[in-house]
Amino acid sequence: MAEVAESPADRGTASPRPLFAGLSDISISQDIPIEGEITIPMRSRSREFDSSTLNESVQNTIMRDLKAVGKKFMHVLYPRKSNTLLRDWDLWGPLILCVTLALMLQRGSVDSEKDGGPQFAEVFVIVWFGAVTITLNSKLLGGNISFFQSLCVLGYCILPLTVAMLICRLVLLAEQGPINFMVRLFVVVVMFAWSIVASTAFLADSQPPNRKALAVYPVFLFYFVISWMILTFTPQ
Amino acid sequence: MAAADELAFHEFEEATNLLAETPGAATTSRSDQLTSPGHVAVAVGSGSSYGAEDPEEEEGDRTALLQEEKPQPGFWTFGYYQSFFDVDTSQVLDRIKGSLLPRPGHNFVRHHLRNRPDLYGPFWICATLAFVLAVTGNLTLVLAQRRDPSIHYSPQFHKVTVAGITIYCYSWLVPLALWGFLRWRQGVRERVGPYSFLETVCVYGYSLFVFIPTVVLWLIPVPWLQWLFGALALALSAAGLVLTLWPVVREDTRLVAAALLSTVVLLHALLAMGCKPLPPEQVAPPAHVTSVVLHTQLPPTVARSVATS
């Protein structure tokens, strides 16, 4: 502990002195260990956050990621010009959607190899390589979006088409016929337009204005191919 | 030449040839006032092929401002490939229009590419053509099934892979062979250089554009109309190719020129034939067709035996 040579209180009756004037009279005979926490209010929250995710329950971890994915799904379903999808990108949503779509699209029975719909691997390859190609195209044209942000947006905007696939599967349980086909066509066309609108809302701003159409056309082709695969799906 | 280029576009062939030989004087708006005669002389004297993959020489401060003279980034960097995608929407549309309507005076490479070939057009036109081929092939089967319910419908997804591989191979390997052949002939004949590899790829890529609406129109199941559309598309596309190659090839011997041009047209015709849809009887699996044949043969024989008895 410090030993104070003189107490500043003894001088209380004298004339008023400037603040901290008596500190120069204090002599400290040994080192004072300085300890304690230096915390900045905002940082402390995140540091506590980071250090404690190791100890939280598995349910918390999973729920946090699921909530992030769900929030992005909402952004896709109601596309507004916001950059929530872009800021915190993640690829969980695209993976879930791609696996769901591929599982539903693959041909079930063991008919001849050549004459069928796409296999699981084909759908997977088309979705991921298509997204990578579009991202590369966008970056080569001079866009200022990062690689994974673009993959994230393109993957999340498959959500309307996955919903269309679910609806088509349900509609196909009814009897086949031209009305059946018209209903499926209408659903797929509406969801295709929704996907394009959603992805354009996020991606169009990243390109210079004289190249927007060049960057949007491959997106159009990509979703057209996926819509075609959904529309021509026939159960065995 | 730079001043002349600022004004209305001249259609004289000499002007465009001179313009082609002096890429330093070419048409980017940033570079007009800064071309020096010294550089023009160097470009004419070299006579080598020009285009994006040339190693240009640095000439101090001017290189930063003249687009064609930037020091080329290495092929392992992203910036190297970015220089091939340096086009605007209006430029791509203009190039597509130029390939759709070839005119005898206009050389596609000189007038539309203007020594700035791009890879966007060829790549996405080939991708579109592959997918449109697969989709229309599927649609043909659907329409055939409407008319003849015994044909077994299936999505036939493998067509996408086959179509894609064929078209991409054609669009890259044939220009490679053509470019190699023209370079070899240039070495033999010692004349003005041919187009660079990228320009050849560009010409072939844009010439495939006319097949996209043709493949869609081939859905109409009238045979003579299909042949008409096919001939029209082939004529437009091959005319574009021949008119582009003619200035390079005409200085060669007549035999080589004729052989080269006819090979180009023949390969193009083969591709067109490959894209044309087969009649539906050959598309359906043979098992179902033979069962249909058996069924239709039995009743007439039964009817004849009934009639004779």
Tab-separated table of N, CA, C and O in Angstrom, chain A residues 44-121:
chain	number	residue	atom	x	y	z
A	44	SER	N	-16.310	-5.032	-25.397
A	44	SER	CA	-16.381	-6.053	-24.353
A	44	SER	C	-17.499	-7.040	-24.669
A	44	SER	O	-17.365	-8.216	-24.422
A	45	ARG	N	-18.554	-6.533	-25.283
A	45	ARG	CA	-19.661	-7.451	-25.550
A	45	ARG	C	-19.239	-8.523	-26.526
A	45	ARG	O	-19.502	-9.701	-26.352
A	46	SER	N	-18.538	-8.093	-27.636
A	46	SER	CA	-18.200	-9.111	-28.643
A	46	SER	C	-17.139	-10.056	-28.116
A	46	SER	O	-17.117	-11.229	-28.426
A	47	ARG	N	-16.207	-9.523	-27.306
A	47	ARG	CA	-15.172	-10.426	-26.809
A	47	ARG	C	-15.747	-11.450	-25.878
A	47	ARG	O	-15.403	-12.608	-25.873
A	48	GLU	N	-16.693	-11.019	-25.067
A	48	GLU	CA	-17.360	-11.999	-24.211
A	48	GLU	C	-18.085	-13.004	-25.072
A	48	GLU	O	-18.105	-14.181	-24.798
A	49	PHE	N	-18.718	-12.474	-26.137
A	49	PHE	CA	-19.456	-13.329	-27.063
A	49	PHE	C	-18.544	-14.401	-27.626
A	49	PHE	O	-18.847	-15.580	-27.623
A	50	ASP	N	-17.374	-13.952	-28.173
A	50	ASP	CA	-16.496	-14.916	-28.824
A	50	ASP	C	-15.996	-15.949	-27.845
A	50	ASP	O	-15.950	-17.134	-28.138
A	51	SER	N	-15.585	-15.508	-26.695
A	51	SER	CA	-14.972	-16.463	-25.792
A	51	SER	C	-16.007	-17.416	-25.227
A	51	SER	O	-15.664	-18.514	-24.823
A	52	SER	N	-17.269	-17.039	-25.226
A	52	SER	CA	-18.234	-17.913	-24.569
A	52	SER	C	-18.971	-18.809	-25.545
A	52	SER	O	-19.749	-19.637	-25.097
A	53	THR	N	-18.757	-18.659	-26.884
A	53	THR	CA	-19.463	-19.584	-27.778
A	53	THR	C	-18.923	-20.989	-27.623
A	53	THR	O	-19.574	-21.960	-28.001
A	54	LEU	N	-17.733	-21.112	-27.056
A	54	LEU	CA	-17.208	-22.454	-26.865
A	54	LEU	C	-17.976	-23.180	-25.778
A	54	LEU	O	-18.126	-24.404	-25.813
A	55	ASN	N	-18.498	-22.418	-24.838
A	55	ASN	CA	-19.142	-23.049	-23.692
A	55	ASN	C	-20.647	-23.121	-23.819
A	55	ASN	O	-21.291	-23.731	-22.973
A	56	GLU	N	-21.189	-22.514	-24.873
A	56	GLU	CA	-22.647	-22.517	-24.930
A	56	GLU	C	-23.132	-23.876	-25.417
A	56	GLU	O	-22.392	-24.669	-25.992
A	57	SER	N	-24.387	-24.097	-25.241
A	57	SER	CA	-24.929	-25.398	-25.612
A	57	SER	C	-25.031	-25.493	-27.129
A	57	SER	O	-25.065	-24.505	-27.839
A	58	VAL	N	-25.077	-26.742	-27.586
A	58	VAL	CA	-25.158	-26.980	-29.025
A	58	VAL	C	-26.435	-26.381	-29.587
A	58	VAL	O	-26.467	-25.852	-30.698
A	59	GLN	N	-27.489	-26.435	-28.805
A	59	GLN	CA	-28.751	-25.900	-29.297
A	59	GLN	C	-28.612	-24.427	-29.613
A	59	GLN	O	-29.117	-23.941	-30.626
A	60	ASN	N	-27.884	-23.687	-28.739
A	60	ASN	CA	-27.701	-22.251	-29.000
A	60	ASN	C	-26.985	-22.008	-30.301
A	60	ASN	O	-27.350	-21.137	-31.090
A	61	THR	N	-25.924	-22.793	-30.536
A	61	THR	CA	-25.157	-22.599	-31.760
A	61	THR	C	-26.020	-22.841	-32.982
A	61	THR	O	-26.057	-22.030	-33.914
A	62	ILE	N	-26.713	-23.968	-32.955
A	62	ILE	CA	-27.510	-24.311	-34.130
A	62	ILE	C	-28.627	-23.306	-34.333
A	62	ILE	O	-28.902	-22.869	-35.454
A	63	MET	N	-29.264	-22.901	-33.233
A	63	MET	CA	-30.375	-21.963	-33.384
A	63	MET	C	-29.898	-20.630	-33.927
A	63	MET	O	-30.593	-19.980	-34.708
A	64	ARG	N	-28.671	-20.235	-33.543
A	64	ARG	CA	-28.194	-18.941	-34.034
A	64	ARG	C	-28.006	-18.988	-35.536
A	64	ARG	O	-28.433	-18.081	-36.263
A	65	ASP	N	-27.385	-20.097	-36.022
A	65	ASP	CA	-27.189	-20.198	-37.470
A	65	ASP	C	-28.514	-20.342	-38.196
A	65	ASP	O	-28.714	-19.759	-39.261
A	66	LEU	N	-29.425	-21.118	-37.612
A	66	LEU	CA	-30.719	-21.297	-38.265
A	66	LEU	C	-31.470	-19.984	-38.343
A	66	LEU	O	-32.148	-19.697	-39.327
A	67	LYS	N	-31.357	-19.181	-37.296
A	67	LYS	CA	-32.055	-17.893	-37.331
A	67	LYS	C	-31.467	-16.998	-38.411
A	67	LYS	O	-32.201	-16.279	-39.103
A	68	ALA	N	-30.125	-17.046	-38.564
A	68	ALA	CA	-29.513	-16.223	-39.614
A	68	ALA	C	-29.989	-16.671	-40.978
A	68	ALA	O	-30.323	-15.855	-41.844
A	69	VAL	N	-30.049	-18.001	-41.184
A	69	VAL	CA	-30.515	-18.522	-42.466
A	69	VAL	C	-31.973	-18.130	-42.689
A	69	VAL	O	-32.361	-17.690	-43.773
A	70	GLY	N	-32.781	-18.261	-41.629
A	70	GLY	CA	-34.192	-17.928	-41.768
A	70	GLY	C	-34.401	-16.456	-42.094
A	70	GLY	O	-35.246	-16.084	-42.911
A	71	LYS	N	-33.577	-15.609	-41.456
A	71	LYS	CA	-33.717	-14.167	-41.730
A	71	LYS	C	-33.416	-13.885	-43.194
A	71	LYS	O	-34.090	-13.084	-43.846
A	72	LYS	N	-32.418	-14.585	-43.749
A	72	LYS	CA	-32.089	-14.343	-45.151
A	72	LYS	C	-33.184	-14.880	-46.058
A	72	LYS	O	-33.461	-14.298	-47.103
A	73	PHE	N	-33.806	-16.008	-45.665
A	73	PHE	CA	-34.928	-16.492	-46.455
A	73	PHE	C	-36.020	-15.434	-46.536
A	73	PHE	O	-36.599	-15.201	-47.595
A	74	MET	N	-36.292	-14.774	-45.419
A	74	MET	CA	-37.309	-13.724	-45.430
A	74	MET	C	-36.915	-12.596	-46.372
A	74	MET	O	-37.753	-12.045	-47.087
A	75	HIS	N	-35.621	-12.282	-46.384
A	75	HIS	CA	-35.190	-11.209	-47.278
A	75	HIS	C	-35.360	-11.586	-48.728
A	75	HIS	O	-35.624	-10.741	-49.583
A	76	VAL	N	-35.208	-12.879	-49.028
A	76	VAL	CA	-35.384	-13.300	-50.413
A	76	VAL	C	-36.863	-13.282	-50.782
A	76	VAL	O	-37.240	-12.883	-51.873
A	77	LEU	N	-37.714	-13.722	-49.845
A	77	LEU	CA	-39.131	-13.798	-50.175
A	77	LEU	C	-39.747	-12.423	-50.325
A	77	LEU	O	-40.677	-12.243	-51.095
A	78	TYR	N	-39.222	-11.444	-49.603
A	78	TYR	CA	-39.719	-10.081	-49.753
A	78	TYR	C	-38.543	-9.200	-50.134
A	78	TYR	O	-37.971	-8.525	-49.279
A	79	PRO	N	-38.174	-9.232	-51.418
A	79	PRO	CA	-36.924	-8.548	-51.790
A	79	PRO	C	-37.055	-7.035	-51.723
A	79	PRO	O	-37.917	-6.445	-52.341
A	80	ARG	N	-36.195	-6.459	-50.906
A	80	ARG	CA	-36.089	-5.014	-50.839
A	80	ARG	C	-34.635	-4.679	-51.107
A	80	ARG	O	-33.777	-5.543	-51.047
A	81	LYS	N	-34.383	-3.435	-51.354
A	81	LYS	CA	-32.991	-3.062	-51.607
A	81	LYS	C	-32.251	-2.931	-50.290
A	81	LYS	O	-32.025	-1.842	-49.793
A	82	SER	N	-31.906	-4.031	-49.696
A	82	SER	CA	-31.093	-3.955	-48.498
A	82	SER	C	-29.881	-4.810	-48.708
A	82	SER	O	-29.862	-5.661	-49.592
A	83	ASN	N	-28.854	-4.608	-47.953
A	83	ASN	CA	-27.677	-5.448	-48.145
A	83	ASN	C	-27.416	-6.356	-46.950
A	83	ASN	O	-26.289	-6.599	-46.579
A	84	THR	N	-28.474	-6.860	-46.375
A	84	THR	CA	-28.283	-7.824	-45.293
A	84	THR	C	-27.685	-9.116	-45.830
A	84	THR	O	-26.806	-9.705	-45.228
A	85	LEU	N	-28.190	-9.536	-47.022
A	85	LEU	CA	-27.650	-10.752	-47.613
A	85	LEU	C	-26.179	-10.580	-47.927
A	85	LEU	O	-25.400	-11.509	-47.837
A	86	LEU	N	-25.818	-9.366	-48.334
A	86	LEU	CA	-24.454	-9.180	-48.764
A	86	LEU	C	-23.509	-9.055	-47.585
A	86	LEU	O	-22.374	-9.490	-47.643
A	87	ARG	N	-23.988	-8.422	-46.506
A	87	ARG	CA	-23.058	-8.111	-45.434
A	87	ARG	C	-22.583	-9.357	-44.719
A	87	ARG	O	-21.413	-9.607	-44.566
A	88	ASP	N	-23.539	-10.147	-44.252
A	88	ASP	CA	-23.142	-11.363	-43.546
A	88	ASP	C	-23.489	-12.536	-44.410
A	88	ASP	O	-24.534	-13.144	-44.236
A	89	TRP	N	-22.616	-12.849	-45.337
A	89	TRP	CA	-22.931	-13.954	-46.218
A	89	TRP	C	-22.690	-15.263	-45.491
A	89	TRP	O	-21.839	-15.372	-44.619
A	90	ASP	N	-23.473	-16.258	-45.866
A	90	ASP	CA	-23.149	-17.609	-45.440
A	90	ASP	C	-23.640	-18.553	-46.501
A	90	ASP	O	-24.506	-18.213	-47.289
A	91	LEU	N	-23.089	-19.740	-46.529
A	91	LEU	CA	-23.434	-20.676	-47.593
A	91	LEU	C	-24.286	-21.832	-47.076
A	91	LEU	O	-24.499	-22.801	-47.788
A	92	TRP	N	-24.781	-21.720	-45.824
A	92	TRP	CA	-25.633	-22.806	-45.327
A	92	TRP	C	-26.941	-22.866	-46.107
A	92	TRP	O	-27.402	-23.945	-46.490
A	93	GLY	N	-27.548	-21.704	-46.301
A	93	GLY	CA	-28.825	-21.664	-47.014
A	93	GLY	C	-28.721	-22.239	-48.410
A	93	GLY	O	-29.519	-23.110	-48.779
A	94	PRO	N	-27.763	-21.773	-49.215
A	94	PRO	CA	-27.629	-22.372	-50.541
A	94	PRO	C	-27.413	-23.867	-50.509
A	94	PRO	O	-27.959	-24.594	-51.353
A	95	LEU	N	-26.653	-24.363	-49.522
A	95	LEU	CA	-26.420	-25.804	-49.462
A	95	LEU	C	-27.709	-26.551	-49.182
A	95	LEU	O	-28.024	-27.546	-49.851
A	96	ILE	N	-28.474	-26.054	-48.211
A	96	ILE	CA	-29.739	-26.717	-47.875
A	96	ILE	C	-30.664	-26.728	-49.088
A	96	ILE	O	-31.261	-27.754	-49.432
A	97	LEU	N	-30.766	-25.564	-49.749
A	97	LEU	CA	-31.674	-25.470	-50.896
A	97	LEU	C	-31.216	-26.370	-52.031
A	97	LEU	O	-32.032	-27.048	-52.667
A	98	CYS	N	-29.916	-26.390	-52.287
A	98	CYS	CA	-29.414	-27.188	-53.406
A	98	CYS	C	-29.625	-28.665	-53.149
A	98	CYS	O	-30.047	-29.410	-54.051
A	99	VAL	N	-29.361	-29.120	-51.920
A	99	VAL	CA	-29.540	-30.534	-51.615
A	99	VAL	C	-31.014	-30.902	-51.706
A	99	VAL	O	-31.369	-31.955	-52.258
A	100	THR	N	-31.892	-30.027	-51.196
A	100	THR	CA	-33.331	-30.310	-51.285
A	100	THR	C	-33.776	-30.437	-52.730
A	100	THR	O	-34.475	-31.383	-53.113
A	101	LEU	N	-33.340	-29.471	-53.538
A	101	LEU	CA	-33.738	-29.473	-54.942
A	101	LEU	C	-33.214	-30.717	-55.651
A	101	LEU	O	-33.940	-31.377	-56.409
A	102	ALA	N	-31.948	-31.067	-55.395
A	102	ALA	CA	-31.360	-32.206	-56.087
A	102	ALA	C	-32.034	-33.505	-55.665
A	102	ALA	O	-32.258	-34.401	-56.482
A	103	LEU	N	-32.368	-33.604	-54.363
A	103	LEU	CA	-33.033	-34.815	-53.903
A	103	LEU	C	-34.398	-34.968	-54.557
A	103	LEU	O	-34.803	-36.066	-54.933
A	104	MET	N	-35.090	-33.838	-54.714
A	104	MET	CA	-36.438	-33.950	-55.286
A	104	MET	C	-36.400	-34.162	-56.788
A	104	MET	O	-37.339	-34.698	-57.358
A	105	LEU	N	-35.316	-33.723	-57.432
A	105	LEU	CA	-35.291	-33.790	-58.884
A	105	LEU	C	-34.747	-35.092	-59.424
A	105	LEU	O	-34.923	-35.392	-60.593
A	106	GLN	N	-34.064	-35.861	-58.619
A	106	GLN	CA	-33.386	-37.003	-59.218
A	106	GLN	C	-34.399	-38.083	-59.562
A	106	GLN	O	-35.426	-38.232	-58.914
A	107	ARG	N	-34.089	-38.796	-60.578
A	107	ARG	CA	-35.024	-39.808	-61.019
A	107	ARG	C	-34.966	-40.982	-60.055
A	107	ARG	O	-33.908	-41.418	-59.643
A	108	GLY	N	-36.135	-41.460	-59.713
A	108	GLY	CA	-36.177	-42.463	-58.660
A	108	GLY	C	-35.915	-43.859	-59.148
A	108	GLY	O	-35.182	-44.619	-58.537
A	109	SER	N	-36.491	-44.217	-60.279
A	109	SER	CA	-36.435	-45.626	-60.660
A	109	SER	C	-35.172	-45.911	-61.460
A	109	SER	O	-34.429	-45.025	-61.828
A	110	VAL	N	-34.964	-47.162	-61.763
A	110	VAL	CA	-33.733	-47.571	-62.428
A	110	VAL	C	-33.979	-47.773	-63.910
A	110	VAL	O	-33.569	-48.763	-64.477
A	111	ASP	N	-34.666	-46.791	-64.525
A	111	ASP	CA	-34.816	-46.957	-65.968
A	111	ASP	C	-33.500	-46.616	-66.641
A	111	ASP	O	-32.528	-46.289	-65.994
A	112	SER	N	-33.504	-46.674	-67.968
A	112	SER	CA	-32.222	-46.620	-68.691
A	112	SER	C	-31.447	-45.343	-68.355
A	112	SER	O	-32.016	-44.284	-68.155
A	113	GLU	N	-30.172	-45.489	-68.337
A	113	GLU	CA	-29.308	-44.410	-67.872
A	113	GLU	C	-29.459	-43.158	-68.712
A	113	GLU	O	-29.347	-42.054	-68.223
A	114	LYS	N	-29.672	-43.340	-70.014
A	114	LYS	CA	-29.588	-42.187	-70.897
A	114	LYS	C	-30.855	-41.370	-70.916
A	114	LYS	O	-30.841	-40.221	-71.288
A	115	ASP	N	-31.939	-41.996	-70.566
A	115	ASP	CA	-33.211	-41.385	-70.908
A	115	ASP	C	-33.922	-40.838	-69.714
A	115	ASP	O	-35.061	-41.171	-69.485
A	116	GLY	N	-33.282	-40.079	-68.914
A	116	GLY	CA	-34.024	-39.671	-67.740
A	116	GLY	C	-33.770	-38.237	-67.370
A	116	GLY	O	-33.146	-37.480	-68.103
A	117	GLY	N	-34.285	-37.893	-66.245
A	117	GLY	CA	-34.017	-36.568	-65.720
A	117	GLY	C	-32.626	-36.531	-65.117
A	117	GLY	O	-31.891	-37.505	-65.152
A	118	PRO	N	-32.286	-35.389	-64.570
A	118	PRO	CA	-30.928	-35.261	-64.045
A	118	PRO	C	-30.733	-36.076	-62.782
A	118	PRO	O	-31.643	-36.252	-62.000
A	119	GLN	N	-29.533	-36.559	-62.598
A	119	GLN	CA	-29.186	-37.220	-61.356
A	119	GLN	C	-28.890	-36.176	-60.297
A	119	GLN	O	-28.752	-35.001	-60.587
A	120	PHE	N	-28.745	-36.649	-59.080
A	120	PHE	CA	-28.419	-35.758	-57.967
A	120	PHE	C	-27.158	-34.968	-58.269
A	120	PHE	O	-27.088	-33.757	-58.102
A	121	ALA	N	-26.143	-35.678	-58.763
A	121	ALA	CA	-24.857	-35.020	-58.984
A	121	ALA	C	-24.964	-33.978	-60.077
A	121	ALA	O	-24.322	-32.930	-60.015
